[in-house]
Amino acid sequence: MQAATSIRRYCRFFRHKGATKVLDYGAGKLRNALFLADEGFTVIAADLPQQIRKIRACPAIRHLAGVMATDRLPDSELNVDLVLSTYVFNIIMENNEQERYLSNIRQNLRPGGYLLIEVRCRKQSGACGEGCSEFFKCPDCAKTYSHEELDQLLVPYGFRRVSHYYCNQAVAAIYQLEQGQAGVAG
Ligand SMILES: C[S@@+](CC[C@H](N)C(=O)[O-])C[C@H]1O[C@@H](n2cnc3c(N)ncnc32)[C@H](O)[C@@H]1O
């Protein structure tokens, strides 16, 4: 399983910025977490409790610094240098869950730290039925965003976009959390 293109593309950037400690938020099958662990980063994988149960059964987690369920994040202060969010935000449908997700990122990222967020950008309309578990493979299940829309969501949390690119119906963007920020949201 190959790591997301955005992770491979920005890996050198993060190293250059002195990032060492990483939270992969919505780690899925660990393709990005294991890639960065292999590159020498200290990686914590977080996901929903049901996915964490599957992750814990995976022998490769010995390469990770930790594995945690997302319900622990509001009370954690991991102080990581980098949060990864690839193809997660676009499958969170409810606004309050999106807000919780962004608050948890801010809560666990150090001031001046980075967020790499990658989401689908293809315009789709319609809503999928309850119980669909296809995530972003399902054309009706995933939300889509432009980099401007991501800005609107993230700026209130104290993030500033430093880079982005579009590729294969996805947009990937790097944001930096302001030093000593006190965002209005969350
Ligand atoms: C499409 S997979 C992407 C996995 C991985 N980031 C990747 O790029 O391979 C989406 C993942 O997000 C997780 N997820 C869904 N809702 C979430 C939430 N509210 N908070 C954290 N993770 C969530 C799912 O359990 C799943 O593992």
Short mmCIF file of C-alpha atoms and ligand atoms in Angstrom, two decimals:
data_model
loop_
_atom_site.label_atom_id
_atom_site.label_comp_id
_atom_site.label_asym_id
_atom_site.label_seq_id
_atom_site.Cartn_x
_atom_site.Cartn_y
_atom_site.Cartn_z
CA MET A 1 0.00 0.00 0.00
CA GLN A 2 1.63 3.20 -1.16
CA ALA A 3 1.56 6.35 0.95
CA ALA A 4 -0.54 9.24 -0.36
CA THR A 5 1.25 11.32 -2.98
CA SER A 6 0.95 14.40 -0.79
CA ILE A 7 2.81 12.68 2.05
CA ARG A 8 5.64 11.59 -0.22
CA ARG A 9 5.72 14.99 -1.87
CA TYR A 10 5.93 17.00 1.37
CA CYS A 11 8.04 14.59 3.43
CA ARG A 12 11.26 16.51 2.76
CA PHE A 13 9.53 19.81 3.56
CA PHE A 14 8.47 18.54 6.98
CA ARG A 15 11.93 17.20 7.73
CA HIS A 16 13.43 20.51 6.64
CA LYS A 17 11.06 22.26 9.06
CA GLY A 18 12.33 20.10 11.91
CA ALA A 19 9.11 18.11 12.32
CA THR A 20 9.64 14.83 14.15
CA LYS A 21 6.43 13.99 16.00
CA VAL A 22 3.40 13.22 13.84
CA LEU A 23 -0.28 12.48 14.49
CA ASP A 24 -1.98 10.62 11.63
CA TYR A 25 -5.61 11.55 12.32
CA GLY A 26 -7.85 9.03 10.56
CA ALA A 27 -4.97 6.68 9.87
CA GLY A 28 -7.07 3.96 8.19
CA LYS A 29 -4.86 1.09 7.10
CA LEU A 30 -1.71 2.95 8.17
CA ARG A 31 -0.20 3.52 4.74
CA ASN A 32 0.93 7.06 5.63
CA ALA A 33 1.78 6.37 9.27
CA LEU A 34 4.07 3.46 8.37
CA PHE A 35 5.68 5.38 5.52
CA LEU A 36 6.63 8.27 7.80
CA ALA A 37 7.73 5.92 10.59
CA ASP A 38 10.04 4.28 8.06
CA GLU A 39 11.35 7.74 7.17
CA GLY A 40 12.35 8.24 10.80
CA PHE A 41 9.38 10.23 12.11
CA THR A 42 7.75 9.39 15.44
CA VAL A 43 4.17 8.59 14.48
CA ILE A 44 0.98 8.22 16.50
CA ALA A 45 -2.01 6.79 14.63
CA ALA A 46 -5.52 7.84 15.64
CA ASP A 47 -8.83 6.64 14.27
CA LEU A 48 -12.38 5.84 15.29
CA PRO A 49 -12.62 3.13 17.99
CA GLN A 50 -13.88 0.48 15.55
CA GLN A 51 -10.95 1.09 13.19
CA ILE A 52 -8.50 1.19 16.10
CA ARG A 53 -9.53 -2.35 17.00
CA LYS A 54 -8.46 -3.46 13.50
CA ILE A 55 -5.26 -1.41 13.68
CA ARG A 56 -4.28 -3.02 16.98
CA ALA A 57 -4.40 -6.43 15.28
CA CYS A 58 -1.83 -5.31 12.72
CA PRO A 59 1.74 -6.47 13.56
CA ALA A 60 3.22 -3.40 11.83
CA ILE A 61 2.05 -1.13 14.66
CA ARG A 62 5.29 -1.99 16.44
CA HIS A 63 6.85 0.64 14.16
CA LEU A 64 4.56 3.33 15.56
CA ALA A 65 5.02 5.38 18.71
CA GLY A 66 1.36 4.94 19.64
CA VAL A 67 -2.16 4.12 18.57
CA MET A 68 -5.18 5.88 20.01
CA ALA A 69 -8.93 6.14 19.57
CA THR A 70 -10.21 9.56 18.57
CA ASP A 71 -12.36 9.89 21.69
CA ARG A 72 -9.15 10.34 23.70
CA LEU A 73 -7.98 13.32 21.63
CA PRO A 74 -10.09 16.07 23.28
CA ASP A 75 -8.32 15.35 26.60
CA SER A 76 -4.85 14.89 25.10
CA GLU A 77 -2.11 17.40 24.49
CA LEU A 78 0.19 15.49 22.19
CA ASN A 79 1.99 18.64 21.10
CA VAL A 80 2.91 17.09 17.75
CA ASP A 81 4.81 18.96 15.03
CA LEU A 82 2.57 17.70 12.25
CA VAL A 83 -0.98 16.38 11.84
CA LEU A 84 -1.83 14.32 8.76
CA SER A 85 -5.39 14.26 7.49
CA THR A 86 -5.72 12.47 4.17
CA TYR A 87 -9.19 11.66 2.83
CA VAL A 88 -10.78 11.96 6.24
CA PHE A 89 -12.30 15.44 6.43
CA ASN A 90 -14.30 14.91 3.23
CA ILE A 91 -16.13 11.90 4.66
CA ILE A 92 -17.21 13.67 7.85
CA MET A 93 -20.71 14.84 7.03
CA GLU A 94 -22.03 16.47 10.20
CA ASN A 95 -20.95 20.03 10.97
CA ASN A 96 -20.50 19.40 14.69
CA GLU A 97 -18.31 16.38 13.97
CA GLN A 98 -16.23 18.49 11.58
CA GLU A 99 -15.84 21.10 14.33
CA ARG A 100 -14.79 18.41 16.81
CA TYR A 101 -12.26 17.11 14.30
CA LEU A 102 -10.71 20.55 13.76
CA SER A 103 -10.69 21.33 17.49
CA ASN A 104 -8.87 18.08 18.17
CA ILE A 105 -6.24 18.99 15.59
CA ARG A 106 -5.64 22.36 17.19
CA GLN A 107 -5.64 20.84 20.67
CA ASN A 108 -2.89 18.37 19.81
CA LEU A 109 -0.69 20.42 17.48
CA ARG A 110 2.06 22.61 18.88
CA PRO A 111 1.96 26.34 18.06
CA GLY A 112 3.79 26.79 14.76
CA GLY A 113 3.14 23.15 13.84
CA TYR A 114 1.82 21.96 10.49
CA LEU A 115 -1.35 20.33 9.21
CA LEU A 116 -1.30 18.43 5.92
CA ILE A 117 -4.87 18.02 4.74
CA GLU A 118 -5.85 16.23 1.55
CA VAL A 119 -9.49 15.98 0.43
CA ARG A 120 -11.45 15.30 -2.70
CA CYS A 121 -11.99 18.32 -4.88
CA ARG A 122 -14.27 16.96 -7.63
CA LYS A 123 -17.65 18.62 -7.55
CA GLN A 124 -20.40 16.16 -6.66
CA SER A 125 -23.91 16.61 -5.42
CA GLY A 126 -26.36 14.34 -3.71
CA ALA A 127 -26.39 12.41 -0.47
CA CYS A 128 -25.71 8.76 0.08
CA GLY A 129 -27.93 6.46 2.12
CA GLU A 130 -27.21 5.68 5.73
CA GLY A 131 -24.81 2.85 6.37
CA CYS A 132 -22.58 3.33 3.34
CA SER A 133 -19.05 2.36 4.30
CA GLU A 134 -17.32 3.01 1.01
CA PHE A 135 -15.86 6.29 2.26
CA PHE A 136 -14.30 8.35 -0.49
CA LYS A 137 -14.68 5.59 -3.11
CA CYS A 138 -18.42 6.25 -3.07
CA PRO A 139 -19.10 9.24 -5.35
CA ASP A 140 -22.09 10.35 -3.31
CA CYS A 141 -20.61 9.88 0.15
CA ALA A 142 -17.71 12.26 0.09
CA LYS A 143 -17.81 16.02 0.34
CA THR A 144 -15.55 18.02 -1.92
CA TYR A 145 -13.56 21.17 -1.19
CA SER A 146 -11.47 23.77 -2.93
CA HIS A 147 -8.43 25.29 -1.23
CA GLU A 148 -10.45 28.49 -0.63
CA GLU A 149 -13.16 26.49 1.12
CA LEU A 150 -10.53 24.81 3.28
CA ASP A 151 -9.18 28.26 4.15
CA GLN A 152 -12.63 29.37 5.30
CA LEU A 153 -12.87 26.36 7.58
CA LEU A 154 -9.35 26.48 8.97
CA VAL A 155 -8.53 30.17 9.37
CA PRO A 156 -10.90 30.54 12.39
CA TYR A 157 -8.86 27.82 14.11
CA GLY A 158 -5.68 29.84 13.72
CA PHE A 159 -4.32 28.16 10.58
CA ARG A 160 -2.59 29.86 7.66
CA ARG A 161 -2.15 28.06 4.35
CA VAL A 162 1.47 27.88 3.22
CA SER A 163 1.16 25.59 0.17
CA HIS A 164 -1.37 23.65 -1.87
CA TYR A 165 -1.77 21.76 -5.15
CA TYR A 166 -4.47 19.95 -7.10
CA CYS A 167 -4.02 16.47 -8.55
CA ASN A 168 -6.36 13.64 -9.59
CA GLN A 169 -9.57 15.12 -8.19
CA ALA A 170 -7.95 15.91 -4.87
CA VAL A 171 -6.56 19.02 -3.25
CA ALA A 172 -3.72 18.80 -0.76
CA ALA A 173 -2.78 21.77 1.39
CA ILE A 174 -0.32 22.54 4.15
CA TYR A 175 -1.40 24.86 6.93
CA GLN A 176 0.66 26.24 9.77
CA LEU A 177 -0.84 26.92 13.17
CA GLU A 178 0.01 30.43 14.27
CA GLN A 179 2.60 30.76 17.02
CA GLY A 180 0.81 31.47 20.28
CA GLN A 181 -2.48 31.58 18.37
CA ALA A 182 -5.81 32.05 20.07
CA GLY A 183 -8.30 31.10 17.36
CA VAL A 184 -11.91 32.15 17.72
CA ALA A 185 -13.33 28.72 16.98
CA GLY A 186 -13.64 25.70 19.24
C1 LIG B 1 -10.78 6.94 3.47
S1 LIG B 1 -10.01 6.44 4.95
C2 LIG B 1 -8.41 7.26 4.80
C3 LIG B 1 -7.37 6.61 5.63
C4 LIG B 1 -5.95 7.21 5.52
N1 LIG B 1 -5.92 8.59 5.99
C5 LIG B 1 -5.45 7.13 4.11
O1 LIG B 1 -5.28 8.15 3.44
O2 LIG B 1 -5.19 6.00 3.69
C6 LIG B 1 -10.84 7.42 6.15
C7 LIG B 1 -10.48 7.10 7.58
O3 LIG B 1 -11.01 8.12 8.41
C8 LIG B 1 -11.56 7.52 9.56
N2 LIG B 1 -12.56 8.45 10.10
C9 LIG B 1 -13.84 8.63 9.73
N3 LIG B 1 -14.42 9.58 10.48
C10 LIG B 1 -13.48 10.01 11.34
C11 LIG B 1 -13.46 10.99 12.39
N4 LIG B 1 -14.53 11.69 12.70
N5 LIG B 1 -12.31 11.16 13.05
C12 LIG B 1 -11.21 10.44 12.75
N6 LIG B 1 -11.16 9.50 11.80
C13 LIG B 1 -12.29 9.30 11.09
C14 LIG B 1 -12.13 6.20 9.07
O4 LIG B 1 -12.29 5.29 10.14
C15 LIG B 1 -11.06 5.77 8.08
O5 LIG B 1 -10.04 5.02 8.68
#
